[in-house]
Each structure stands twice: as structure tokens, then as C-alpha cells.
Short mmCIF file of C-alpha atoms in Angstrom, two decimals:
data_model
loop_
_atom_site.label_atom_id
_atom_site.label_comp_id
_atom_site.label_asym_id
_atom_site.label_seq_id
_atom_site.Cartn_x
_atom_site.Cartn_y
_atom_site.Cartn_z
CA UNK A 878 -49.80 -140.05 0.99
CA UNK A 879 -50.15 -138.78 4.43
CA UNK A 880 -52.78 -136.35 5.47
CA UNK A 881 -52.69 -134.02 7.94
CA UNK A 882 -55.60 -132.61 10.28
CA UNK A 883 -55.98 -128.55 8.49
CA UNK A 884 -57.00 -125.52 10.02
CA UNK A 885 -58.50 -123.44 6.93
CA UNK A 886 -58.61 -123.28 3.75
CA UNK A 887 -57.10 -120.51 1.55
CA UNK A 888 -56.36 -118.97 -2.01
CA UNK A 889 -57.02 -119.09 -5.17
CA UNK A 890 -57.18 -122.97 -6.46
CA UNK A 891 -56.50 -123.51 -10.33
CA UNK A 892 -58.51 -127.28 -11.32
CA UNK A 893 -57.79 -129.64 -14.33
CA UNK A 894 -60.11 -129.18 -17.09
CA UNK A 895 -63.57 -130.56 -17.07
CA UNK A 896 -62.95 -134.87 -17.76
CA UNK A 897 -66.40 -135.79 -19.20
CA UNK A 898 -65.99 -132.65 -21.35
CA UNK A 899 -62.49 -133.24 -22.22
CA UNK A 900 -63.23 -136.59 -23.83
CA UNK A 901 -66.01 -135.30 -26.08
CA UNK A 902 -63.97 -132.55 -27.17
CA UNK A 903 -61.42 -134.84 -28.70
CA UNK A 904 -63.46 -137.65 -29.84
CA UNK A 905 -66.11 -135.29 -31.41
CA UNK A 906 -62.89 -133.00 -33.23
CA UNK A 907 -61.34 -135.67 -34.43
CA UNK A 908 -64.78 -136.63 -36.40
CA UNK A 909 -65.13 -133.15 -37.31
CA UNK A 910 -63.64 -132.04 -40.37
CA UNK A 911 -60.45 -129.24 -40.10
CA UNK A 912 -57.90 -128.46 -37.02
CA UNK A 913 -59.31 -128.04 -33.56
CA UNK A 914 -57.32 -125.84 -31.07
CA UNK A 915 -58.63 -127.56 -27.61
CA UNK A 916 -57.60 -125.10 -24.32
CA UNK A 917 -57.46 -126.53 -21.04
CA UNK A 918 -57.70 -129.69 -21.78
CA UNK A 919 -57.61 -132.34 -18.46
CA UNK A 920 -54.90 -133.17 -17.46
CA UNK A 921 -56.37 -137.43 -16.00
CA UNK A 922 -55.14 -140.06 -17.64
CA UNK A 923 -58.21 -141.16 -18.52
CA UNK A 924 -58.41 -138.30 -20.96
CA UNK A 925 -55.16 -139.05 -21.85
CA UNK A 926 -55.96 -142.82 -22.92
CA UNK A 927 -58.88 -141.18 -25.23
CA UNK A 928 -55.82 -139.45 -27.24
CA UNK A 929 -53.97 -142.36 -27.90
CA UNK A 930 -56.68 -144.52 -28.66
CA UNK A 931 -57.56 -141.59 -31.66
CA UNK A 932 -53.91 -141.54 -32.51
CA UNK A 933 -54.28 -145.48 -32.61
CA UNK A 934 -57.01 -144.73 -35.47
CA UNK A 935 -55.07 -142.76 -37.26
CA UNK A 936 -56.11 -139.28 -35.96
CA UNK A 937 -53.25 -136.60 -35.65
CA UNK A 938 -53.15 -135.43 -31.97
CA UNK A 939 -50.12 -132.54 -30.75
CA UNK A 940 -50.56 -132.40 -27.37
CA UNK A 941 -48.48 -129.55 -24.99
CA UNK A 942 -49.58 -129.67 -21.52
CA UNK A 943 -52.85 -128.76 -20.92
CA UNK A 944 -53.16 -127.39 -24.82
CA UNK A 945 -54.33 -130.39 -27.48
CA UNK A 946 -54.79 -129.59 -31.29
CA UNK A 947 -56.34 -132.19 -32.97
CA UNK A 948 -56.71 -132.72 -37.09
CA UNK A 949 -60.00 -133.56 -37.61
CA UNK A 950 -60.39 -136.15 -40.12
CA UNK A 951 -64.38 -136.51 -40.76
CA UNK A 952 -66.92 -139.27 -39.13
CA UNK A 953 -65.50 -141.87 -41.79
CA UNK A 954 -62.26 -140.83 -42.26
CA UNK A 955 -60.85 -142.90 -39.02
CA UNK A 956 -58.24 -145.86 -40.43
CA UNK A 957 -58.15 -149.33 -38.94
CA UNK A 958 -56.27 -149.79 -36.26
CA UNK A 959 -53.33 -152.26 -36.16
CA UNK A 960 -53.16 -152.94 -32.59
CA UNK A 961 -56.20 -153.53 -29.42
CA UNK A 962 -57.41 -150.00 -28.59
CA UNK A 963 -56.34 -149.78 -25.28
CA UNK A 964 -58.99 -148.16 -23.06
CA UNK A 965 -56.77 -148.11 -19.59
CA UNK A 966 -59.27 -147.33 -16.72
CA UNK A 967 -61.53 -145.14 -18.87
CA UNK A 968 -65.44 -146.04 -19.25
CA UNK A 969 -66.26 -142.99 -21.08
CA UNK A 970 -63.29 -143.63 -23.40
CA UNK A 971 -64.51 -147.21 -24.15
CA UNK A 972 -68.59 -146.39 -24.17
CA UNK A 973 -67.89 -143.71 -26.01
CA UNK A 974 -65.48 -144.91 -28.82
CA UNK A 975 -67.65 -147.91 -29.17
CA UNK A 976 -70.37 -145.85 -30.72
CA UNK A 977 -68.19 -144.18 -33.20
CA UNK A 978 -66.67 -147.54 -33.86
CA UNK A 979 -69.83 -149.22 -34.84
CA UNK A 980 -70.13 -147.32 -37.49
CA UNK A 981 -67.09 -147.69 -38.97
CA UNK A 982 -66.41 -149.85 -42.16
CA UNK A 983 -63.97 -152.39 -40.63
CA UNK A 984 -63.26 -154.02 -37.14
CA UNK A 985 -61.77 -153.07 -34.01
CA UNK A 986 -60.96 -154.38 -30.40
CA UNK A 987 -61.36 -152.25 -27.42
CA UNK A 988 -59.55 -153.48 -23.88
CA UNK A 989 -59.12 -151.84 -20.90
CA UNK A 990 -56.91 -152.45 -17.70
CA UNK A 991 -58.10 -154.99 -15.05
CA UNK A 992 -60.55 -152.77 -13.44
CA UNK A 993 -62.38 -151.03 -16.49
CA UNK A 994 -62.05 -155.21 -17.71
CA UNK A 995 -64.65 -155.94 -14.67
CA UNK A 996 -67.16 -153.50 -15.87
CA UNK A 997 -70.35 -153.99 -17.54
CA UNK A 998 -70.61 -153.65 -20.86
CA UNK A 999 -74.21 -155.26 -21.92
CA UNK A 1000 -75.95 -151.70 -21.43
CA UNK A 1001 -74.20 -150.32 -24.82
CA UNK A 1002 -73.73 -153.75 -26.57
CA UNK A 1003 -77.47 -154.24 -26.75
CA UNK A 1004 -78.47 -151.56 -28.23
CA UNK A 1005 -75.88 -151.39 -30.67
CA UNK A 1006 -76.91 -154.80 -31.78
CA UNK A 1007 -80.53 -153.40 -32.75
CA UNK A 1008 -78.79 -150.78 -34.55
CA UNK A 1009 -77.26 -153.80 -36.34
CA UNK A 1010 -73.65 -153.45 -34.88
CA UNK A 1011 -72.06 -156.86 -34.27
CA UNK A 1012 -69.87 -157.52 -31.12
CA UNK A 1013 -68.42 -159.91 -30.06
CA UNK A 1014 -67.24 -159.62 -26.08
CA UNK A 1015 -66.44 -161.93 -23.08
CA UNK A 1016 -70.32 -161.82 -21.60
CA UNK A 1017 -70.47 -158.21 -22.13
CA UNK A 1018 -66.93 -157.66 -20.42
CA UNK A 1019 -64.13 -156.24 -22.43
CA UNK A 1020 -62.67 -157.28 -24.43
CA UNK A 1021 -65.12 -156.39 -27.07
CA UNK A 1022 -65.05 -157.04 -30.67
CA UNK A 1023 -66.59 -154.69 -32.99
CA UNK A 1024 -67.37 -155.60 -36.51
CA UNK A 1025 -67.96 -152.32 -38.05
CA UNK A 1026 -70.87 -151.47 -40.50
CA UNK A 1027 -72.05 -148.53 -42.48
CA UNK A 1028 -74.39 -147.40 -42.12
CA UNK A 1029 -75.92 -148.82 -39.81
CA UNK A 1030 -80.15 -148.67 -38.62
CA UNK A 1031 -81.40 -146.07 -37.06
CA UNK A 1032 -83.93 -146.77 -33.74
CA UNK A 1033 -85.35 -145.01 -30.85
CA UNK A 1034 -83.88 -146.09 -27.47
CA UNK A 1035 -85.56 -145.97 -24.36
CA UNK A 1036 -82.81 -146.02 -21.90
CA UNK A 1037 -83.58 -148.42 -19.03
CA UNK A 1038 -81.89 -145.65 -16.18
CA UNK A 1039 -81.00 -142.43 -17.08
CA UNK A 1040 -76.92 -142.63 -18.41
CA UNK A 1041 -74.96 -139.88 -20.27
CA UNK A 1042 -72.28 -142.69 -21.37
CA UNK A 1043 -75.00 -144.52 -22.76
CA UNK A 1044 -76.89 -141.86 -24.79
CA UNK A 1045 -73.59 -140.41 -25.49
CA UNK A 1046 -72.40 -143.77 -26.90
CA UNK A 1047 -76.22 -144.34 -29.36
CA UNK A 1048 -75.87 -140.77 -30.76
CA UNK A 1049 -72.27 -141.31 -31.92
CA UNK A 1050 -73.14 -144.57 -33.45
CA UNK A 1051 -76.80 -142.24 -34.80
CA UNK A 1052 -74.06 -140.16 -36.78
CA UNK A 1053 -73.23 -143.08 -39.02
CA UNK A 1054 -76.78 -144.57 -39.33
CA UNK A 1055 -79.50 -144.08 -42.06
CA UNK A 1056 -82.11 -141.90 -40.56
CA UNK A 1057 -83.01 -140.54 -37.32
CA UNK A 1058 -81.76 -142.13 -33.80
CA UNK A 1059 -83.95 -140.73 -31.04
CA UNK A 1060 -82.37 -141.76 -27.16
CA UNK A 1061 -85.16 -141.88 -24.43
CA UNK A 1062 -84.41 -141.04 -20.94
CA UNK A 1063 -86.43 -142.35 -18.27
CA UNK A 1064 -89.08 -139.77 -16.71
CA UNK A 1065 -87.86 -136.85 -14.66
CA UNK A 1066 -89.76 -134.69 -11.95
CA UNK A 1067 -88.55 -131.37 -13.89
CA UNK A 1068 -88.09 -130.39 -17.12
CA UNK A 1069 -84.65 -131.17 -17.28
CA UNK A 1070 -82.39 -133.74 -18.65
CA UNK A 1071 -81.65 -136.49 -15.90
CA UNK A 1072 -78.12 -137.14 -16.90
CA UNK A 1073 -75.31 -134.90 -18.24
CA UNK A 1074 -76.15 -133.20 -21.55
CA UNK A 1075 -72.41 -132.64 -22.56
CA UNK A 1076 -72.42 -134.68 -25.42
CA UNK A 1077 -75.81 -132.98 -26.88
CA UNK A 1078 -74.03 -129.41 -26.45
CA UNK A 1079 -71.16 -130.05 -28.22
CA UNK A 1080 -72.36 -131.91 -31.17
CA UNK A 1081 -74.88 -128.64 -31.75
CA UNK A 1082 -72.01 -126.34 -30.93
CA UNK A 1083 -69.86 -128.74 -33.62
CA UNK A 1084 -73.02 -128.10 -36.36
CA UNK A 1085 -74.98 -131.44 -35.65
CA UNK A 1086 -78.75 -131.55 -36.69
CA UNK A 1087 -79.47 -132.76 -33.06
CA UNK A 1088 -82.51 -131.96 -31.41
CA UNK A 1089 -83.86 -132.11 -27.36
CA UNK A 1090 -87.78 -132.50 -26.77
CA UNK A 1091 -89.32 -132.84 -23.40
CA UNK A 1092 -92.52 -134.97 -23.24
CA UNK A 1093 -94.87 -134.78 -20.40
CA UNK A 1094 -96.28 -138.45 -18.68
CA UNK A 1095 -97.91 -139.15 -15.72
CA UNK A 1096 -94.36 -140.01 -14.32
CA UNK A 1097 -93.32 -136.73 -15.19
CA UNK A 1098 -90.98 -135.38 -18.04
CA UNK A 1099 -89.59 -137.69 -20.64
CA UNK A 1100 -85.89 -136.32 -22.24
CA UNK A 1101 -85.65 -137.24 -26.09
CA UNK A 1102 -82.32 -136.47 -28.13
CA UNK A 1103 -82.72 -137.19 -31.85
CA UNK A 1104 -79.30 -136.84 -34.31
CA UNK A 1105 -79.57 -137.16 -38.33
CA UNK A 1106 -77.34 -139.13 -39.36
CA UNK A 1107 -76.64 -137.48 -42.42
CA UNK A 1108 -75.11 -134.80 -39.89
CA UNK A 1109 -71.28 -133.34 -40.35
CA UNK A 1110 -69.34 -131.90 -37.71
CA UNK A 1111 -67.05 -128.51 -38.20
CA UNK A 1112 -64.13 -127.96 -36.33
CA UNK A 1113 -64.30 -124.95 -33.87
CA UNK A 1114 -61.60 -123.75 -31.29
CA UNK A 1115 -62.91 -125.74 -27.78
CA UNK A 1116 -62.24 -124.13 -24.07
CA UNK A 1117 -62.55 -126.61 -21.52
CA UNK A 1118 -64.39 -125.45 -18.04
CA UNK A 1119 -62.74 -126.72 -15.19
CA UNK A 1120 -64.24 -129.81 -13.73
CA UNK A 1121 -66.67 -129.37 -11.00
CA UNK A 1122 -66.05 -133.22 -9.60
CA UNK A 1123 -62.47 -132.08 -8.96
CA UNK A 1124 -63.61 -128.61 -7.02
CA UNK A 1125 -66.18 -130.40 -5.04
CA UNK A 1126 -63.39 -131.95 -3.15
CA UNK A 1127 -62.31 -127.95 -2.42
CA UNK A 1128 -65.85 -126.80 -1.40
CA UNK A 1129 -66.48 -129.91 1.11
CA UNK A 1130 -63.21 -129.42 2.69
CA UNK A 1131 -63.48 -125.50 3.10
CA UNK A 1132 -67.21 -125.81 4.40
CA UNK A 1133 -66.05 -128.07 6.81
CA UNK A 1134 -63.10 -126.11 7.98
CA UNK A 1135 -64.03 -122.73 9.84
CA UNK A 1136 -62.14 -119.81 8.26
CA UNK A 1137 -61.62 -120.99 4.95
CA UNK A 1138 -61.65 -118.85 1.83
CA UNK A 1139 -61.01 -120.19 -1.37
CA UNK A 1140 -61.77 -119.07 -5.16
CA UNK A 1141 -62.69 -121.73 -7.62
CA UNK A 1142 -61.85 -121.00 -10.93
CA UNK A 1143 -63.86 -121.10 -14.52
CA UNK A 1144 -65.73 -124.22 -13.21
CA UNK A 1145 -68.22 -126.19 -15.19
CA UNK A 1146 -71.42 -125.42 -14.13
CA UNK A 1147 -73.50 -127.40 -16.68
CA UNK A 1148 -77.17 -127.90 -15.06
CA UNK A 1149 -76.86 -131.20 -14.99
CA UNK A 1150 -73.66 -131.52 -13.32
CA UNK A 1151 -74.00 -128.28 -10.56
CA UNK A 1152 -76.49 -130.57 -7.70
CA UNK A 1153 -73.20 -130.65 -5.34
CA UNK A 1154 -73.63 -126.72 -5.19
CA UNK A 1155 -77.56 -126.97 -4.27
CA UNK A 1156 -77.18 -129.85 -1.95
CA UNK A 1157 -74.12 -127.66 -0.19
CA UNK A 1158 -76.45 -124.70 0.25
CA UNK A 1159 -79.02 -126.60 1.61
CA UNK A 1160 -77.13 -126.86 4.58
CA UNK A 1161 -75.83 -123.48 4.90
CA UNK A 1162 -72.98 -123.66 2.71
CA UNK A 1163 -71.61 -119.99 1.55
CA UNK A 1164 -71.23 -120.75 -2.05
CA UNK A 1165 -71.02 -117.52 -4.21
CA UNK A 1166 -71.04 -117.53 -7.89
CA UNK A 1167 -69.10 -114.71 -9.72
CA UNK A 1168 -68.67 -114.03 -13.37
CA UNK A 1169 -70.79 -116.79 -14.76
CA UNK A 1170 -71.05 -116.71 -18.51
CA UNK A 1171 -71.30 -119.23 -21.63
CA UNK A 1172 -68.13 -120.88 -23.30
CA UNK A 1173 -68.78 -123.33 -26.12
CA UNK A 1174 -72.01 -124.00 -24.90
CA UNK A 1175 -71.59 -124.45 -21.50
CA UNK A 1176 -72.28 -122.56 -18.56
CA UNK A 1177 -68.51 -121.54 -16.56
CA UNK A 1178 -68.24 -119.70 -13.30
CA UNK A 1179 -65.97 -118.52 -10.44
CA UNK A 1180 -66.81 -120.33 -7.25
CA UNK A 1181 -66.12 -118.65 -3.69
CA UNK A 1182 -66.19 -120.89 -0.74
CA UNK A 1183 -66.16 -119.57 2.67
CA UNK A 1184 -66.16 -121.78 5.99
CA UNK A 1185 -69.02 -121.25 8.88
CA UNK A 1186 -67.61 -124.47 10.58
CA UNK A 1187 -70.99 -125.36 11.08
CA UNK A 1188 -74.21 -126.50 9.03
CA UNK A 1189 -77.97 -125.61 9.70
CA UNK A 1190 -79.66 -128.42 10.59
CA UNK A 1191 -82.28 -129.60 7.30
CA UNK A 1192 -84.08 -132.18 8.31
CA UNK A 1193 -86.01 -132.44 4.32
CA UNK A 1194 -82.30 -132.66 3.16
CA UNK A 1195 -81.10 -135.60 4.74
CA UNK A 1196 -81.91 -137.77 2.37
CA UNK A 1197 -80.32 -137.31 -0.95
CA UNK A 1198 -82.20 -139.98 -3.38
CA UNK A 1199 -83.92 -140.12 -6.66
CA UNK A 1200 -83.59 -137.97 -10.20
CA UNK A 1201 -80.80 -135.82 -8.17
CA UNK A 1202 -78.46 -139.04 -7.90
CA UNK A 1203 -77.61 -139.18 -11.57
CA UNK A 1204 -76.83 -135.45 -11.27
CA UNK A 1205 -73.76 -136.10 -8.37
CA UNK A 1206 -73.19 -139.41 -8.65
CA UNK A 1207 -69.47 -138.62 -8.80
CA UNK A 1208 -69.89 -136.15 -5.87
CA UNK A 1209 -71.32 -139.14 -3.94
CA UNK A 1210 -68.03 -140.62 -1.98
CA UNK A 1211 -66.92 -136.67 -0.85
CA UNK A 1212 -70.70 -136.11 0.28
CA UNK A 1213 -70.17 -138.99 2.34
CA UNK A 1214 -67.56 -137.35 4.36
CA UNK A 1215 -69.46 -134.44 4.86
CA UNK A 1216 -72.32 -136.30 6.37
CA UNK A 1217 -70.17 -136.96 9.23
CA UNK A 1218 -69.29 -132.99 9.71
CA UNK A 1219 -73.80 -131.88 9.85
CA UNK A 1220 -75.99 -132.64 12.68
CA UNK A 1221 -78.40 -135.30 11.76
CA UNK A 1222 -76.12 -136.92 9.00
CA UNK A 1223 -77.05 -138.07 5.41
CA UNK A 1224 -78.56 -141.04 3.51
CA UNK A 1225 -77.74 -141.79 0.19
CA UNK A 1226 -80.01 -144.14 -1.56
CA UNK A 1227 -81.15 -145.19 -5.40
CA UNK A 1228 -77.20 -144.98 -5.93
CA UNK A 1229 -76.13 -148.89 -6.97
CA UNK A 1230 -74.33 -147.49 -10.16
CA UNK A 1231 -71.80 -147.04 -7.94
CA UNK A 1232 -71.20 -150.44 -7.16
CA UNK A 1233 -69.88 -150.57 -10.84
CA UNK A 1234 -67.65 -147.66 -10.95
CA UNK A 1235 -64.00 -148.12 -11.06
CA UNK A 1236 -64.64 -149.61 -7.41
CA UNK A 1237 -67.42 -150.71 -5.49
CA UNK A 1238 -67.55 -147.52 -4.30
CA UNK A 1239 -70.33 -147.89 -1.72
CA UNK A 1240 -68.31 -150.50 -0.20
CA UNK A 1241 -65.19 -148.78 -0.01
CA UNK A 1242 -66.65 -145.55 1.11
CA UNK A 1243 -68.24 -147.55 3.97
CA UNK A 1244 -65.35 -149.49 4.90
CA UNK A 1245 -63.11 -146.17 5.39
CA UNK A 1246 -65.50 -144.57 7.11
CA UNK A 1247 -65.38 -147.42 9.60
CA UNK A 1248 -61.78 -147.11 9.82
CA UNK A 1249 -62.08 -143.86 10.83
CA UNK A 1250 -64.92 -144.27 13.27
CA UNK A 1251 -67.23 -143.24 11.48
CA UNK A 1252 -71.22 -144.28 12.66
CA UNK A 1253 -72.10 -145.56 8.87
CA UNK A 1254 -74.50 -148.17 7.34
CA UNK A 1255 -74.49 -149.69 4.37
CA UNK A 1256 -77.48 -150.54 1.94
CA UNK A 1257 -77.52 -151.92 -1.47
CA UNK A 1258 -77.98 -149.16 -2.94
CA UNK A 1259 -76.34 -146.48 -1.13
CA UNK A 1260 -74.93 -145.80 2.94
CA UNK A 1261 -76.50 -143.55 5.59
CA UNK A 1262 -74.03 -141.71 7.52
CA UNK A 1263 -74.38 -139.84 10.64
CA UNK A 1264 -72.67 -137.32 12.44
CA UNK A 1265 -69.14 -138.43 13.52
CA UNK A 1266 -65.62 -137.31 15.21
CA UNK A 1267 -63.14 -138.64 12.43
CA UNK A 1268 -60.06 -140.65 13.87
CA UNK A 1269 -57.02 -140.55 11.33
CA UNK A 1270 -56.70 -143.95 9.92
CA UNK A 1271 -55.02 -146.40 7.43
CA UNK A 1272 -56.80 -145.86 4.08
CA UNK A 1273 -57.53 -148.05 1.05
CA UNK A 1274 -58.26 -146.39 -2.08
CA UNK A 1275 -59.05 -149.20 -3.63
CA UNK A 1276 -57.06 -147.92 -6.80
CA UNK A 1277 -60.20 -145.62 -7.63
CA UNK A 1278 -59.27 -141.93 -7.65
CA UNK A 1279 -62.57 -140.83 -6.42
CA UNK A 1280 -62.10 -142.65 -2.83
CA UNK A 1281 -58.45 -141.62 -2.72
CA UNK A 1282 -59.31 -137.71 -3.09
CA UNK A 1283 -62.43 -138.12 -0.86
CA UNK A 1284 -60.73 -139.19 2.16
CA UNK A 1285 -57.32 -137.34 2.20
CA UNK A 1286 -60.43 -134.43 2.70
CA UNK A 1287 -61.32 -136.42 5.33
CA UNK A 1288 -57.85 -136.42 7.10
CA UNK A 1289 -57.94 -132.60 7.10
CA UNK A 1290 -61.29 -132.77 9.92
CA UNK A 1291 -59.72 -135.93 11.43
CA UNK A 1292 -57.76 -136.62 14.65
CA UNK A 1293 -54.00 -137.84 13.93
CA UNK A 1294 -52.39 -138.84 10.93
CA UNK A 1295 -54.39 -140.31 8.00
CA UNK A 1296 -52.35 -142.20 5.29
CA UNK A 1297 -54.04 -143.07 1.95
CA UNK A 1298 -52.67 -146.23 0.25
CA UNK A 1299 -52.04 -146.53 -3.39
CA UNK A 1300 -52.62 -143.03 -3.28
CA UNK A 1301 -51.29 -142.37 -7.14
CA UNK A 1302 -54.55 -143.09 -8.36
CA UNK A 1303 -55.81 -139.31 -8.37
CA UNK A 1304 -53.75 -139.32 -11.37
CA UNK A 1305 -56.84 -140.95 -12.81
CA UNK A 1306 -58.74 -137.68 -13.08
CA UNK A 1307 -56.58 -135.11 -10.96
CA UNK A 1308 -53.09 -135.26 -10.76
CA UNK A 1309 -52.13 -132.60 -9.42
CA UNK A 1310 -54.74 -133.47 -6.41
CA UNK A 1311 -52.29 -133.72 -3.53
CA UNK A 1312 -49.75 -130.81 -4.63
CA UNK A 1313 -52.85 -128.56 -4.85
CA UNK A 1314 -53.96 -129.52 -1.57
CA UNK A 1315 -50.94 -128.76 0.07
CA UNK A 1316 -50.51 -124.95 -1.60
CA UNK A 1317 -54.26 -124.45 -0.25
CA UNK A 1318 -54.38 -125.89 3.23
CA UNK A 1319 -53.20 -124.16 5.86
CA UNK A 1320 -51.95 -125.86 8.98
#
């Protein structure tokens, strides 16, 4: 795909449903019991693998664009499946699943395509083991082996770094298990959970017995999530925000380019999710939000974008580290870029998850940014950045959607040409990236 330098931004921009959100909303109705009607479901294949690893269990699934209805069958109503669940490049699909699947009363095997196959596994398998789930894997790689029980034991889980997968993947296993599974997230400066809370809203929305305590340390605030396992789930009609990791490639581009207007639509703005917005406006960043209200538990909102051109300079803000990171750690590759557009650049650090994504991302975020003459540095655990005059350049996405969609924003603020290789992997979480791109900028 070749990228052109842009002059503004414009319109009104229409973004895939929310992925994280998307997933849970067909795992969770497929455990629930009656029909779920699920609207705006995403369109990422990603999401799309979750579907046909349910419909590989046994689960009816009528999908019609971006409208899915699902036949709920109950949390032990899921058949065996005769084939490998194929995962394709989805680690919320596989973390996710895994819990439910432990649970189960016979065995499964979950794979995944070469790149989700490189991906660690041991921070779910564990555990699952002390909840008495047996798996077998290839030294906690897929593929991994999972010799159902039920029920199975019930534990409190201190996680060792704050991960929604994770506590995502214990409470779905907690449904099937006798007793109470409490999930422990490490300590927080506020009184907020440090990692997305998706999962807890729509298992309460769903009619879970879940609860969320706060307990105060001398580190700070400790998030606890206990589920009953002797919970049932209801089907209820599901509207999908859009997903605010696909619009933050929208608001970094129009920021960056002077004139820009553009209206985000229905966007996710889950507390836990929304840091790219307050890490914008730090920097001067016109970011209205209109109409904000609640759907199914979540927060949604219109966002309007507007372009200075320029950023104030925020010395306190250029260093973007700590409880925050969890919160955009998606965000991170497109917050790159715009550390090259503000005066005094931006250091990202206590972000080494990231070497573990669907890429190495730090490494492939630094080695495009050299490409395109970027000043950049690279740490273990994150990059600083500073304040560069992008050249268009030969691009490697490194097959990870995330690094593809990051720098074809890039190539709009760049000199020349920019051409992103193996740039169909958007289709990962945003297909419709590049087309939408096109309708918006204006050259």
C-alpha cells in the first residue's frame, strides 16, 4: 500500500466495532442461555476466528456483516470438538477460550497460526493448573492440550502484572469452578482497575454474581474481581462501541495535520481503555466529546478532532510510563509517530509486553522509524523518540496490523512516497483501514 503525504483531515469516519469487546460478546452469549442479537459486531479477523472456533464447539453462529446472532447454549452445554480449534492470530481468542475450556467435561486442542504459535502461554497455563486444569502444551507455546474438568477449584490469583486476557481467561474458568475465584491485580496509584474491565462489565450486564473491591496498600490500590461459580448467564441484545484502538489512528493523524476536522463515531470510551484521549490533550490536542452515554455497560461517545498543526510543549508529559501503559498499550506504536510531530519528543518505558505482541513491536516500531529518519532509541522496555522531519520510506509491517496502520499515518506527515509491505494485515483488526483513509484524507 502506498501512502501519500495529506494535507487535512476531513468528515465523518464510521470504525469497526470495538475487538476486545467483540470477542466477549460472543464467547460470553454463546455460554449464556437463549438467542443473542449482537450489533456492530468487528469486522477483524481475529473476531472472526472467535466465531468459528464457537461454531467448532457446537455453538450456532448467523453472521450478516457487521450483525452476529448467536444461540446461546449454557456454560456446559458446549460439545466436543472434532477438529484443533484453530485460534489464527488471535490471543484473546485463545486466552480467552482456554478458560471456558478448562472447565469443560472433555478435551480440546487450541492452535494458532505461526505468529500467535510464538507467543507465551505459561501466564494462563499456570494458573489454570492450581485451579486443577491439566494442559498439556509445547513449553507453554501452542499447541495446548486441555483436559477438561468439572468443576474445577476455585483460588484467588494474584496476577504477577496487571492483564485483562489473563483475568479475563481465570474468571471464565471461575464460572465452572466450586466456589468463589477472586483475580488480584497488582497495586494501582488510583482507584481504578489497571487493565481493561470489559470482561467484568459484561458478565454483570449478562446476570453474573461478579463483584469489584478496591483495597488500599502502601503501594496504592489493589483491584479484586470475585465470580461464583454457581453463576448463569442470560442472553441480552449486545451493541458493540466502536473501537477506540482503531480511531486513535484518526485522532493522531488529524492532530498532526493542520486543518483537519473529523467526527468519530459511537467510540468506546471504557475508563480503562480512553488514556490515548488524556495523553492527546496533554499536548494540546482539541479532542471534544459529544453525546456520551451508557450502552450495555459501557461508556460510548462521539469524538471531534480538530488540527492546530502544532503541540504545546509539556515537559511532565514526555514520559509516558507506569500504571498508564496497560491502559494504551495498543495505542503505543501510533504514539510513537506522534512523538516525532511535538517539540521535545516522547519516551515510552515499562512497555516490554510489547515485545510479545503479534510482533516485537518495540523493535519494529524502532526500525521504521529509522527508515524514515526518524531520531529514535530503543530500550528494553520501550523507545524514546524525539522530534523528527519524516522521509517517506520502504515499510515492514512485520505482518502485525498495529505497525501497518501506524505508519501509513506516518506517510501522511512524511516527505515522498511511503509504501507499507504486507500491508493486508490491517485486516487483522481493521479492514477497512486503508479504504477509510482514503475517503477521509484530503490531498
Amino acid at each position: 500500500m502506498k501512502i501519500s503525504p495529506g494535507n487535512y483531515l476531513k468528515g465523518s469516519v464510521s470504525l469497526p466495532g470495538d475487538k476486545s469487546i467483540s470477542h466477549r460478546a460472543a464467547l460470553f452469549s454463546a455460554l449464556a442461555e437463549g438467542e443473542t442479537q449482537i450489533t456492530n459486531f468487528a469486522s477483524s479477523e481475529d473476531c472472526s476466528s472467535t466465531l468459528r472456533c464457537l461454531e467448532d464447539l457446537g455453538v450456532v453462529v448467523v453472521r450478516n456483516g457487521s450483525e452476529v446472532r448467536i444461540k446461546g447454549v449454557g456454560k456446559n452445554g458446549l460439545n466436543p470438538p472434532a477438529n484443533e480449534l484453530d485460534c489464527g492470530n488471535s490471543g484473546t481468542t485463545v486466552r480467552l477460550i482456554a478458560g471456558i475450556l478448562a472447565g469443560q467435561d472433555f478435551d480440546s486442542v487450541l492452535t494458532g497460526d505461526e505468529s500467535l504459535s510464538k507467543r507465551p502461554m505459561r501466564r494462563i497455563i499456570e494458573p489454570l493448573a492450581q485451579m486443577n486444569a491439566e494442559i498439556d502444551s509445547n513449553e507453554f507455546l501452542l499447541p495446548m492440550k486441555i483436559h477438561g474438568k468439572n468443576p474445577l477449584k476455585a483460588i484467588r490469583y494474584i496476577l504477577p502484572v496487571a492483564s485483562a486476557q489473563v483475568k479475563s481467561c481465570l474468571l471464565l474458568a471461575g464460572l465452572n469452578a466450586a466456589g468463589k475465584t477472586t483475580v488480584e491485580s497488582p497495586a494501582a496509584k488510583t482507584k481504578t482497575p489497571n487493565s481493561r474491565n470489559h470482561t467484568e462489565l459484561m458478565l454483570k450486564f449478562l446476570g453474573a454474581d461478579i463483584r469489584e473491591d478496591f483495597r488500599e496498600t502502601d503501594d496504592g490500590f489493589i483491584h479484586e474481581v470475585t465470580i461464583d461459580g454457581g453463576s448463569k448467564l442470560s442472553s441480552r441484545d449486545l451493541v458493540i462501541p466502536s473501537d477506540i484502538s482503531s480511531a486513535a489512528f484518526f485522532m493522531v493523524a488529524a492532530a498532526c495535520l493542520k486543518g483537519s476536522d473529523v467526527l468519530l463515531q459511537n467510540v468506546g470510551l471504557n475508563p480503562t481503555r480512553a488514556a490515548i484521549i488524556t495523553v492527546l490533550q496533554r499536548f494540546g490536542v482539541k479532542i471534544d466529546i459529544l453525546n456520551e452515554r451508557v450502552a450495555c455497560g459501557e461508556i460510548v461517545g462521539d469524538l471531534r478532532v480538530t488540527g492546530k498543526g502544532n503541540f504545546e510543549y509539556n515537559a511532565a508529559s514526555h514520559i509516558i510510563d507506569g500504571d498508564i501503559i496497560a491502559n494504551l498499550i495498543d495505542e503505543i506504536p501510533v504514539l510513537a509517530v506522534f512523538g516525532t510531530q511535538i517539540e521535545g519528543g516522547l519516551e515510552i518505558r515499562d512497555a516490554g509486553e510489547l515485545r510479545v505482541k503479534e510482533s516485537d513491536r518495540i523493535s519494529a516500531v524502532v526500525e521504521n522509524l529509522k527508515r524514515m529518519g526518524a531520531d529514535v532509541e530503543e530500550f528494553p522496555d520501550g523507545l524514546r523518540v524525539g522530534r523528527s522531519s519524516l522521509k517517506g520510506a520502504a515499510i515492514d509491517s512485520f505482518g502485525d496490523h498495529r505497525i501497518a496502520m501506524a505508519f501509513a499515518v506516518a506517510g501522511l506527515f512524511a516527505h515522498g512516497e511511503t509504501e507499507i509491505m504486507n500491508s493486508e494485515c490491517a485486516a487483522i483488526s481493521f479492514p477497512e483501514f486503508f479504504d477509510t483513509l482514503a475517503q477521509t484524507v484530503i490531498n
